[in-house]
mmCIF file of C-alpha atoms and ligand atoms in Angstrom:
data_model
loop_
_atom_site.group_PDB
_atom_site.id
_atom_site.type_symbol
_atom_site.label_atom_id
_atom_site.label_comp_id
_atom_site.label_asym_id
_atom_site.label_seq_id
_atom_site.Cartn_x
_atom_site.Cartn_y
_atom_site.Cartn_z
ATOM 1 C CA MET A 1 -0.701 3.066 25.479
ATOM 2 C CA ILE A 2 -1.548 4.094 21.971
ATOM 3 C CA ALA A 3 1.987 5.090 19.711
ATOM 4 C CA ILE A 4 1.355 7.360 16.167
ATOM 5 C CA GLY A 5 3.250 9.065 14.259
ATOM 6 C CA SER A 6 2.750 10.658 10.698
ATOM 7 C CA ASP A 7 4.451 12.692 8.081
ATOM 8 C CA HIS A 8 2.929 15.803 6.802
ATOM 9 C CA GLY A 9 0.358 13.947 4.079
ATOM 10 C CA GLY A 10 -1.394 12.486 7.601
ATOM 11 C CA PHE A 11 -0.781 15.214 10.038
ATOM 12 C CA ALA A 12 -3.938 17.032 9.748
ATOM 13 C CA LEU A 13 -5.581 13.104 9.996
ATOM 14 C CA LYS A 14 -3.258 12.743 12.968
ATOM 15 C CA GLN A 15 -4.538 15.585 14.451
ATOM 16 C CA GLU A 16 -7.991 14.862 14.680
ATOM 17 C CA ILE A 17 -7.154 11.174 15.799
ATOM 18 C CA ILE A 18 -5.578 12.876 18.622
ATOM 19 C CA LYS A 19 -8.477 15.149 19.654
ATOM 20 C CA HIS A 20 -10.586 12.194 19.152
ATOM 21 C CA PHE A 21 -8.141 10.970 21.563
ATOM 22 C CA ASP A 22 -7.813 13.657 23.935
ATOM 23 C CA GLU A 23 -12.049 13.478 23.497
ATOM 24 C CA ASN A 24 -12.018 9.593 25.139
ATOM 25 C CA GLY A 25 -9.068 9.718 27.327
ATOM 26 C CA THR A 26 -7.619 7.601 25.221
ATOM 27 C CA LYS A 27 -4.085 7.699 25.716
ATOM 28 C CA TYR A 28 -1.292 7.958 23.288
ATOM 29 C CA LYS A 29 2.210 9.267 22.454
ATOM 30 C CA ASP A 30 2.159 11.451 19.543
ATOM 31 C CA PHE A 31 5.923 10.596 17.750
ATOM 32 C CA GLY A 32 5.313 13.467 15.240
ATOM 33 C CA THR A 33 5.257 15.461 12.561
ATOM 34 C CA TYR A 34 4.443 18.557 14.138
ATOM 35 C CA SER A 35 3.776 20.414 11.728
ATOM 36 C CA GLU A 36 2.845 20.563 7.592
ATOM 37 C CA GLU A 37 6.091 21.071 6.834
ATOM 38 C CA SER A 38 7.584 18.468 4.065
ATOM 39 C CA CYS A 39 8.990 15.458 5.757
ATOM 40 C CA ASP A 40 9.764 11.668 5.236
ATOM 41 C CA TYR A 41 7.789 9.409 6.050
ATOM 42 C CA PRO A 42 9.637 6.533 6.987
ATOM 43 C CA VAL A 43 11.158 8.433 9.681
ATOM 44 C CA TYR A 44 7.561 8.125 11.742
ATOM 45 C CA GLY A 45 7.208 4.635 10.577
ATOM 46 C CA GLU A 46 10.432 3.699 12.419
ATOM 47 C CA LEU A 47 9.764 5.435 15.686
ATOM 48 C CA VAL A 48 6.254 3.958 15.936
ATOM 49 C CA GLY A 49 7.180 0.762 14.887
ATOM 50 C CA LYS A 50 10.131 0.584 17.582
ATOM 51 C CA ALA A 51 7.572 2.203 20.276
ATOM 52 C CA VAL A 52 5.152 -0.990 19.666
ATOM 53 C CA ALA A 53 7.708 -3.536 19.106
ATOM 54 C CA SER A 54 9.447 -2.597 22.344
ATOM 55 C CA GLY A 55 6.123 -2.995 23.505
ATOM 56 C CA GLU A 56 6.922 0.553 24.941
ATOM 57 C CA CYS A 57 3.487 0.941 23.044
ATOM 58 C CA GLU A 58 0.459 -1.471 22.539
ATOM 59 C CA LEU A 59 -0.502 -0.718 19.767
ATOM 60 C CA GLY A 60 0.501 2.306 16.948
ATOM 61 C CA ILE A 61 -1.094 4.424 14.108
ATOM 62 C CA VAL A 62 1.054 5.631 11.324
ATOM 63 C CA ILE A 63 0.009 8.319 8.514
ATOM 64 C CA CYS A 64 1.124 8.922 5.491
ATOM 65 C CA GLY A 65 -0.399 10.443 2.232
ATOM 66 C CA THR A 66 -1.687 7.047 1.185
ATOM 67 C CA GLY A 67 -0.789 5.099 4.111
ATOM 68 C CA ILE A 68 1.540 2.958 2.286
ATOM 69 C CA GLY A 69 5.213 4.207 2.861
ATOM 70 C CA ILE A 70 4.824 5.010 5.730
ATOM 71 C CA SER A 71 3.254 1.049 6.548
ATOM 72 C CA ILE A 72 6.238 -0.174 4.494
ATOM 73 C CA ALA A 73 8.728 1.587 6.657
ATOM 74 C CA ALA A 74 6.998 0.168 9.673
ATOM 75 C CA ASN A 75 6.477 -3.389 9.041
ATOM 76 C CA LYS A 76 10.963 -2.886 8.791
ATOM 77 C CA ILE A 77 10.754 -3.411 12.132
ATOM 78 C CA LYS A 78 10.817 -6.965 13.290
ATOM 79 C CA GLY A 79 7.763 -7.601 15.593
ATOM 80 C CA VAL A 80 5.752 -5.256 13.770
ATOM 81 C CA ARG A 81 2.325 -5.788 11.574
ATOM 82 C CA ALA A 82 1.278 -2.614 9.918
ATOM 83 C CA ALA A 83 -1.910 -2.940 8.476
ATOM 84 C CA LEU A 84 -3.021 -0.506 5.989
ATOM 85 C CA CYS A 85 -6.876 -0.243 6.320
ATOM 86 C CA GLY A 86 -9.958 1.864 4.591
ATOM 87 C CA ASP A 87 -12.544 0.117 5.823
ATOM 88 C CA CYS A 88 -14.120 -0.678 8.449
ATOM 89 C CA TYR A 89 -14.752 -4.574 7.881
ATOM 90 C CA SER A 90 -10.679 -4.897 7.002
ATOM 91 C CA ALA A 91 -9.911 -2.860 10.698
ATOM 92 C CA GLU A 92 -11.897 -5.879 12.558
ATOM 93 C CA TYR A 93 -10.308 -8.778 10.982
ATOM 94 C CA THR A 94 -6.607 -7.349 10.566
ATOM 95 C CA ARG A 95 -6.761 -7.432 14.710
ATOM 96 C CA ARG A 96 -8.561 -10.547 14.926
ATOM 97 C CA HIS A 97 -7.083 -12.920 12.511
ATOM 98 C CA ASN A 98 -3.753 -11.403 12.160
ATOM 99 C CA ASN A 99 -3.069 -10.022 14.724
ATOM 100 C CA ALA A 100 -1.731 -6.372 13.419
ATOM 101 C CA ASN A 101 -0.375 -4.428 15.929
ATOM 102 C CA VAL A 102 -0.066 -1.041 13.557
ATOM 103 C CA LEU A 103 -2.855 0.578 11.530
ATOM 104 C CA ALA A 104 -1.947 2.803 9.247
ATOM 105 C CA LEU A 105 -4.031 4.847 7.001
ATOM 106 C CA GLY A 106 -4.076 7.111 4.095
ATOM 107 C CA GLY A 107 -4.336 10.492 4.902
ATOM 108 C CA ARG A 108 -4.867 11.820 1.767
ATOM 109 C CA VAL A 109 -7.292 8.813 1.309
ATOM 110 C CA ILE A 110 -10.324 8.787 3.702
ATOM 111 C CA GLY A 111 -12.006 11.443 5.504
ATOM 112 C CA PRO A 112 -12.396 11.750 9.239
ATOM 113 C CA GLY A 113 -14.883 10.148 9.770
ATOM 114 C CA LEU A 114 -14.708 6.871 8.394
ATOM 115 C CA ALA A 115 -11.181 7.022 9.866
ATOM 116 C CA LEU A 116 -12.539 7.723 13.531
ATOM 117 C CA LYS A 117 -14.441 4.112 12.367
ATOM 118 C CA ILE A 118 -11.640 2.391 11.422
ATOM 119 C CA VAL A 119 -9.734 3.264 14.748
ATOM 120 C CA ASP A 120 -12.136 2.161 17.336
ATOM 121 C CA ILE A 121 -12.724 -0.628 15.500
ATOM 122 C CA PHE A 122 -9.265 -1.493 15.214
ATOM 123 C CA LEU A 123 -8.750 -0.619 19.254
ATOM 124 C CA ASN A 124 -11.297 -2.793 20.411
ATOM 125 C CA THR A 125 -10.640 -5.623 18.553
ATOM 126 C CA GLU A 126 -9.347 -9.107 19.911
ATOM 127 C CA PHE A 127 -6.760 -11.428 18.486
ATOM 128 C CA GLU A 128 -8.895 -14.697 17.786
ATOM 129 C CA GLY A 129 -6.160 -17.329 18.457
ATOM 130 C CA GLY A 130 -5.960 -20.541 17.636
ATOM 131 C CA ARG A 131 -5.673 -21.260 14.220
ATOM 132 C CA HIS A 132 -4.920 -18.226 13.445
ATOM 133 C CA ALA A 133 -1.760 -17.795 16.477
ATOM 134 C CA ARG A 134 -0.065 -20.352 13.741
ATOM 135 C CA ARG A 135 -0.326 -18.069 10.628
ATOM 136 C CA VAL A 136 1.060 -15.035 12.260
ATOM 137 C CA ASP A 137 3.906 -17.812 13.839
ATOM 138 C CA LEU A 138 4.659 -18.251 9.916
ATOM 139 C CA ILE A 139 5.533 -15.206 9.843
ATOM 140 C CA SER A 140 8.008 -14.743 12.744
ATOM 141 C CA ASP A 141 9.368 -17.202 11.321
ATOM 142 C CA ILE A 142 9.887 -15.874 7.951
ATOM 143 C CA GLU A 143 11.410 -12.589 10.129
ATOM 144 C CA ALA A 144 13.216 -14.921 12.323
ATOM 145 C CA LYS A 145 15.232 -16.231 9.196
ATOM 146 C CA ASN A 146 15.127 -13.251 6.570
ATOM 147 C CA MET A 147 15.244 -10.139 9.388
HETATM 148 C C1 RB5 B 201 3.949 12.711 0.525
HETATM 149 O O1 RB5 B 201 3.876 13.530 -0.625
HETATM 150 C C2 RB5 B 201 3.793 10.890 0.551
HETATM 151 O O2 RB5 B 201 4.576 10.492 -0.871
HETATM 152 C C3 RB5 B 201 3.930 10.012 1.436
HETATM 153 O O3 RB5 B 201 2.943 11.300 2.437
HETATM 154 C C4 RB5 B 201 2.856 9.065 1.326
HETATM 155 O O4 RB5 B 201 2.022 8.540 0.897
HETATM 156 C C5 RB5 B 201 3.424 7.952 0.746
HETATM 157 O O5 RB5 B 201 3.279 7.353 0.653
#
């Protein structure tokens, strides 16, 4: 199950991704927003972040205008590693090396064609573990000490 959420700046791209999921049979939970009406991105970053951190959803996708604000918000949830990606290489390596569990996208930055490729790569790439697990564990240590 994939958690997905956006503010108004990411709404149009969220709907494109949902259409893609419906066509592919990918299971998702849409945490809103549900219209173009202006709203606050931290609300949706928190909802998606909590769904992933709690284990309700395996991975998450958050979208705002730039992808920045909502990724900052999602990263305030302990256990969330949200990565803002605007290219396919970053999407692949943030899964392989960072074990990122939330993908952030800028709905006003990239078009739907690139965004869907990034989504597919993110959802279909596994964490490599090994030396990268030690580094991700160090991030968890920082959380344990400071959050
Ligand atoms: C909303 O206008 C915009 O600030 C928001 O979507 C996002 O880009 C914030 O980081």
